[in-house]
């Protein structure tokens, strides 16, 4: 939790939209909150009144995971919150299951002959989602277990448990629309007569798209800037030498020039103002973590798994392990790419990081 949350302001107060209903934030902009069965127990979605190809309706931003309960929450929204109008298109900020999981269902449900309810997404995230949900080539399985083993999760029982796990991504994203429209950095999308500008960001997802509407003073931030928790930044098995923390810290600075009074619409938590303060907090948070990691490596060489008790001061279950190891590795990799740490694979097949002579 963010210890400096008091530097942020919640102009809408504590009132949340009740399940299956929405709350209006600006003319034609509605906030929808779906429940999720995880420790992160909700996601915020946004409904934007729109007109596409002469048809009146709604654009939805992000979708929720594919679970019967989530579909039921959507059905209630369709029946009571859309003023009898259709969903015209689906914009998705990035490939994570809570954002893209139901895109195939919403697009399919609202498409008819000659009138596609189109998915809009970045090209990188769209194609990675299609690969990731593949039962054979998708995320998880043996490549993930091998990757985590090389970061120190190499106890035989841990490896067996990792291999026995149902791959989570295909279970929450069982399908993807087979066509889409690409969103790219700098694109201006007309939604209901207002221009929304795409701002791409890296480090959390390969090509996350946030949307800024200057006229309405709103930033749909996705997962890039959250008020209470720090955005997950992880190295993943498909890009094992990546430096996502450098990418993330550079990406959030792209929001610094936005007007200070901008109302930030985050995917988790409540809409807030104080964007620039929050970006400063995130930089300070990661600087502290990097200093802790350097200190630990000065004591003894560290693998990502070695750092878990230092970085996560709570027990982690098997499902949290990949994200936690990936996050520890992201901090190690920033320091390694900067030349402050050196890495070497020890005889047990584990990457360990030690302080460079000039570090
Ligand atoms: Zn995400």
Coordinates of C-alpha atoms in Angstrom, one line a residue, residues 4-337:
X4 CA 2.0 8.6 0.9
X5 CA -1.5 8.2 -0.4
X6 CA -2.5 11.4 1.5
X7 CA -0.6 13.4 -1.2
X8 CA -3.3 12.3 -3.6
X9 CA -6.8 13.6 -3.8
X10 CA -10.0 11.7 -4.5
X11 CA -12.5 14.3 -5.7
X12 CA -15.3 11.8 -6.0
X13 CA -15.1 10.7 -2.4
X14 CA -15.4 7.1 -1.3
X15 CA -18.6 6.2 -3.1
X16 CA -18.0 3.3 -5.5
X17 CA -20.3 2.2 -8.3
X18 CA -22.5 -0.6 -7.0
X19 CA -21.9 -4.0 -8.7
X20 CA -23.7 -4.0 -12.1
X21 CA -24.2 -0.3 -12.1
X22 CA -22.1 2.7 -13.2
X23 CA -21.2 6.1 -11.9
X24 CA -21.1 9.2 -14.2
X25 CA -17.7 11.0 -14.1
X26 CA -18.3 13.5 -16.9
X27 CA -21.0 13.8 -19.5
X28 CA -20.9 10.5 -21.4
X29 CA -18.2 9.0 -19.3
X30 CA -19.2 6.2 -16.8
X31 CA -17.2 4.3 -14.3
X32 CA -17.9 0.5 -13.9
X33 CA -16.3 -1.7 -11.3
X34 CA -16.2 -5.5 -11.7
X35 CA -15.6 -7.8 -8.9
X36 CA -12.7 -10.3 -9.3
X37 CA -12.0 -13.5 -7.3
X38 CA -8.3 -12.6 -6.5
X39 CA -6.4 -10.7 -3.8
X40 CA -6.8 -7.8 -6.2
X41 CA -10.6 -8.0 -5.9
X42 CA -11.8 -5.5 -8.6
X43 CA -11.1 -3.8 -11.8
X44 CA -12.4 -0.5 -13.0
X45 CA -13.7 -0.2 -16.6
X46 CA -14.9 2.8 -18.4
X47 CA -18.0 3.3 -20.7
X48 CA -17.8 6.2 -23.1
X49 CA -20.9 7.4 -25.0
X50 CA -20.0 7.2 -28.7
X51 CA -21.1 7.3 -32.3
X52 CA -19.4 5.0 -34.8
X53 CA -20.3 4.9 -38.5
X54 CA -23.5 6.9 -37.8
X55 CA -24.7 4.5 -35.1
X56 CA -25.2 5.7 -31.5
X57 CA -23.9 3.6 -28.7
X58 CA -21.0 3.0 -26.3
X59 CA -17.3 2.3 -26.4
X60 CA -16.1 0.2 -23.5
X61 CA -12.5 0.4 -22.2
X62 CA -11.3 -3.0 -20.8
X63 CA -13.3 -6.1 -20.3
X64 CA -12.6 -8.2 -17.1
X65 CA -11.6 -11.9 -16.9
X66 CA -13.7 -14.6 -18.6
X67 CA -15.7 -16.1 -15.7
X68 CA -19.4 -16.8 -15.6
X69 CA -19.8 -14.2 -12.7
X70 CA -18.1 -11.5 -14.8
X71 CA -20.4 -12.2 -17.8
X72 CA -23.3 -11.9 -15.4
X73 CA -22.1 -8.5 -14.2
X74 CA -21.8 -7.4 -17.8
X75 CA -25.3 -8.6 -18.6
X76 CA -26.7 -6.4 -15.9
X77 CA -24.8 -3.5 -17.3
X78 CA -26.0 -4.2 -20.8
X79 CA -29.6 -4.4 -19.6
X80 CA -29.6 -1.3 -17.3
X81 CA -26.7 1.1 -18.0
X82 CA -26.5 1.6 -21.8
X83 CA -29.8 3.5 -22.3
X84 CA -30.9 0.7 -24.6
X85 CA -28.0 1.4 -27.0
X86 CA -25.4 -1.1 -28.2
X87 CA -21.7 -1.5 -27.5
X88 CA -20.0 -0.2 -30.7
X89 CA -16.3 -1.0 -30.0
X90 CA -14.0 -2.4 -27.3
X91 CA -10.7 -0.6 -26.4
X92 CA -8.3 -2.6 -24.4
X93 CA -5.3 -1.0 -22.6
X94 CA -3.1 -4.1 -22.5
X95 CA -3.0 -7.9 -22.7
X96 CA -3.5 -8.9 -19.0
X97 CA -6.5 -11.2 -18.4
X98 CA -8.5 -8.7 -16.3
X99 CA -8.3 -6.3 -19.2
X100 CA -8.7 -8.5 -22.3
X101 CA -10.3 -11.7 -21.0
X102 CA -13.8 -11.0 -22.2
X103 CA -13.0 -9.0 -25.3
X104 CA -13.9 -12.0 -27.5
X105 CA -17.3 -12.4 -25.8
X106 CA -18.2 -8.7 -25.8
X107 CA -17.1 -8.2 -29.5
X108 CA -18.9 -11.3 -30.5
X109 CA -22.1 -10.5 -28.6
X110 CA -22.4 -7.0 -30.2
X111 CA -21.3 -7.8 -33.7
X112 CA -23.8 -8.4 -36.5
X113 CA -23.6 -8.7 -40.2
X114 CA -21.9 -5.7 -41.6
X115 CA -21.5 -4.1 -38.2
X116 CA -18.5 -5.3 -36.4
X117 CA -18.0 -4.5 -32.7
X118 CA -14.3 -4.1 -33.1
X119 CA -11.5 -4.7 -30.6
X120 CA -8.9 -1.8 -30.5
X121 CA -5.5 -2.6 -29.0
X122 CA -1.8 -2.1 -29.5
X123 CA -0.3 -4.5 -32.1
X124 CA 2.3 -5.9 -29.7
X125 CA -0.2 -6.8 -27.0
X126 CA -2.9 -8.1 -29.4
X127 CA -0.5 -10.6 -31.0
X128 CA 1.1 -11.6 -27.7
X129 CA -2.3 -12.3 -26.2
X130 CA -3.1 -14.5 -29.1
X131 CA 0.1 -16.5 -28.6
X132 CA -0.2 -16.4 -24.8
X133 CA -3.7 -18.1 -24.8
X134 CA -2.5 -20.9 -27.1
X135 CA -2.7 -24.2 -25.1
X136 CA 0.7 -25.4 -26.6
X137 CA 2.7 -22.3 -27.2
X138 CA 1.1 -20.1 -24.5
X139 CA 2.4 -18.6 -21.3
X140 CA 3.3 -20.9 -18.5
X141 CA 4.2 -24.6 -18.6
X142 CA 7.8 -26.0 -18.9
X143 CA 9.4 -22.8 -20.2
X144 CA 8.1 -20.8 -17.2
X145 CA 9.3 -23.5 -14.7
X146 CA 12.7 -23.6 -16.3
X147 CA 13.0 -19.8 -16.3
X148 CA 12.0 -19.7 -12.6
X149 CA 14.4 -22.5 -11.8
X150 CA 17.3 -20.4 -13.2
X151 CA 16.2 -17.6 -10.9
X152 CA 16.5 -19.9 -7.8
X153 CA 13.1 -21.6 -7.6
X154 CA 14.8 -24.9 -8.2
X155 CA 13.7 -27.1 -5.3
X156 CA 12.3 -30.3 -6.9
X157 CA 8.9 -30.0 -5.1
X158 CA 8.5 -26.4 -6.3
X159 CA 9.4 -27.3 -9.9
X160 CA 6.9 -30.2 -9.8
X161 CA 4.2 -27.9 -8.4
X162 CA 4.9 -25.3 -11.1
X163 CA 4.7 -27.9 -13.8
X164 CA 1.4 -29.2 -12.4
X165 CA -0.2 -25.8 -12.4
X166 CA -3.0 -25.1 -14.9
X167 CA -1.6 -22.3 -17.2
X168 CA -3.5 -19.3 -15.8
X169 CA -3.6 -17.1 -19.0
X170 CA -5.6 -19.5 -21.3
X171 CA -7.9 -20.2 -18.4
X172 CA -8.8 -16.5 -18.1
X173 CA -8.5 -15.6 -21.8
X174 CA -9.9 -18.6 -23.5
X175 CA -10.2 -16.9 -26.9
X176 CA -9.3 -13.6 -28.7
X177 CA -11.1 -11.8 -31.6
X178 CA -9.4 -12.9 -34.9
X179 CA -9.2 -9.3 -36.1
X180 CA -8.6 -6.0 -34.5
X181 CA -7.8 -2.3 -35.0
X182 CA -4.3 -1.1 -34.0
X183 CA -3.8 1.7 -31.5
X184 CA -0.4 3.4 -31.8
X185 CA 1.4 6.1 -29.7
X186 CA 0.0 9.6 -30.7
X187 CA -3.2 8.3 -32.3
X188 CA -6.1 10.6 -31.8
X189 CA -9.4 8.6 -31.4
X190 CA -12.7 10.5 -31.7
X191 CA -15.0 9.1 -29.1
X192 CA -18.4 10.8 -28.8
X193 CA -17.0 14.1 -30.3
X194 CA -13.9 14.2 -28.0
X195 CA -10.4 13.5 -29.0
X196 CA -8.6 10.9 -26.9
X197 CA -4.8 10.6 -27.5
X198 CA -3.0 7.2 -27.2
X199 CA 0.0 7.3 -24.9
X200 CA 2.0 4.0 -25.1
X201 CA 3.9 2.7 -22.1
X202 CA 6.3 -0.2 -21.6
X203 CA 7.5 -2.2 -18.6
X204 CA 4.1 -3.4 -17.2
X205 CA 3.0 -4.8 -20.6
X206 CA 4.9 -4.7 -23.9
X207 CA 2.8 -1.9 -25.4
X208 CA 0.2 -0.6 -22.9
X209 CA -2.0 2.2 -24.2
X210 CA -3.3 4.9 -21.9
X211 CA -5.8 7.4 -23.2
X212 CA -5.8 11.1 -22.5
X213 CA -8.7 13.5 -23.3
X214 CA -7.6 17.1 -22.9
X215 CA -11.0 18.6 -23.3
X216 CA -12.5 16.4 -20.5
X217 CA -9.4 16.5 -18.3
X218 CA -9.3 12.7 -18.0
X219 CA -6.5 10.2 -18.3
X220 CA -7.5 6.5 -18.6
X221 CA -4.3 5.3 -17.1
X222 CA -4.8 1.5 -17.2
X223 CA -2.3 -0.1 -14.9
X224 CA 0.5 2.3 -15.5
X225 CA -0.3 4.7 -12.6
X226 CA -2.3 3.3 -9.7
X227 CA -3.0 5.3 -6.5
X228 CA -2.5 2.6 -3.8
X229 CA -0.3 -0.1 -5.1
X230 CA 2.8 0.1 -7.3
X231 CA 2.3 -1.3 -10.8
X232 CA 3.8 -4.8 -11.3
X233 CA 7.0 -4.7 -13.3
X234 CA 8.3 -8.2 -14.1
X235 CA 10.8 -10.0 -16.2
X236 CA 8.9 -12.9 -18.0
X237 CA 10.1 -16.2 -19.4
X238 CA 9.6 -15.1 -23.0
X239 CA 12.1 -12.2 -22.7
X240 CA 14.5 -13.4 -20.0
X241 CA 17.1 -10.7 -20.3
X242 CA 14.6 -7.8 -20.4
X243 CA 15.0 -4.5 -18.5
X244 CA 11.3 -3.7 -17.8
X245 CA 11.9 -1.4 -14.8
X246 CA 14.0 1.0 -16.9
X247 CA 11.2 0.9 -19.5
X248 CA 8.5 1.5 -16.9
X249 CA 10.2 4.5 -15.2
X250 CA 10.8 6.1 -18.6
X251 CA 7.2 5.5 -19.6
X252 CA 5.5 7.1 -16.6
X253 CA 7.5 10.3 -17.2
X254 CA 5.5 10.6 -20.4
X255 CA 2.5 11.6 -18.3
X256 CA 4.4 14.4 -16.5
X257 CA 3.4 17.2 -19.0
X258 CA -0.3 16.5 -18.6
X259 CA -2.3 19.3 -16.8
X260 CA -1.9 18.9 -13.0
X261 CA -5.6 18.9 -12.4
X262 CA -6.1 15.9 -14.7
X263 CA -8.4 13.3 -13.2
X264 CA -6.6 9.9 -13.4
X265 CA -8.9 6.9 -14.0
X266 CA -6.8 3.9 -12.8
X267 CA -7.7 0.2 -13.4
X268 CA -7.5 -0.5 -9.7
X269 CA -8.4 1.9 -6.8
X270 CA -10.4 5.2 -7.1
X271 CA -10.1 8.1 -9.6
X272 CA -7.6 10.6 -8.2
X273 CA -5.8 13.8 -8.9
X274 CA -2.1 14.3 -8.1
X275 CA -0.7 12.6 -11.1
X276 CA 2.7 14.3 -10.9
X277 CA 3.0 13.6 -7.2
X278 CA 2.2 9.9 -7.8
X279 CA 4.9 9.6 -10.5
X280 CA 7.4 11.1 -8.1
X281 CA 6.3 8.6 -5.4
X282 CA 6.8 5.7 -7.9
X283 CA 10.3 6.8 -8.8
X284 CA 11.2 7.1 -5.1
X285 CA 9.7 3.7 -4.3
X286 CA 11.8 2.0 -6.9
X287 CA 14.9 4.0 -6.0
X288 CA 14.5 2.6 -2.4
X289 CA 14.0 -0.9 -3.7
X290 CA 17.1 -0.7 -5.9
X291 CA 19.2 0.6 -3.0
X292 CA 18.0 -2.4 -0.9
X293 CA 18.9 -4.8 -3.7
X294 CA 22.4 -3.2 -4.0
X295 CA 22.9 -3.5 -0.3
X296 CA 21.9 -7.2 -0.3
X297 CA 24.3 -7.9 -3.2
X298 CA 27.1 -6.2 -1.3
X299 CA 26.6 -8.7 1.5
X300 CA 26.5 -11.8 -0.8
X301 CA 25.6 -12.7 -4.4
X302 CA 21.8 -12.8 -4.8
X303 CA 19.4 -14.7 -7.1
X304 CA 16.0 -13.2 -7.7
X305 CA 14.5 -16.0 -5.4
X306 CA 17.0 -15.0 -2.6
X307 CA 15.6 -11.5 -2.6
X308 CA 11.9 -12.5 -2.0
X309 CA 12.0 -12.2 1.8
X310 CA 13.6 -8.8 1.5
X311 CA 11.2 -7.4 -1.2
X312 CA 8.0 -9.1 -0.2
X313 CA 7.5 -9.1 3.6
X314 CA 4.7 -11.7 3.5
X315 CA 4.4 -15.4 2.6
X316 CA 3.9 -16.0 -1.1
X317 CA 1.8 -18.8 -2.6
X318 CA 2.7 -20.6 -5.8
X319 CA 0.5 -18.4 -7.9
X320 CA 2.2 -15.3 -6.7
X321 CA 5.7 -16.7 -7.2
X322 CA 6.2 -16.0 -10.9
X323 CA 5.2 -12.3 -10.5
X324 CA 7.3 -11.9 -7.4
X325 CA 10.4 -13.5 -8.8
X326 CA 9.9 -11.5 -12.0
X327 CA 9.6 -8.3 -10.0
X328 CA 12.8 -9.0 -8.0
X329 CA 14.6 -9.9 -11.3
X330 CA 13.4 -6.6 -12.8
X331 CA 15.3 -4.7 -10.1
X332 CA 18.4 -6.9 -10.5
X333 CA 18.3 -6.4 -14.3
X334 CA 18.1 -2.6 -14.2
X335 CA 21.3 -2.6 -12.1
X336 CA 22.9 -5.3 -14.3
X337 CA 22.1 -3.4 -17.5

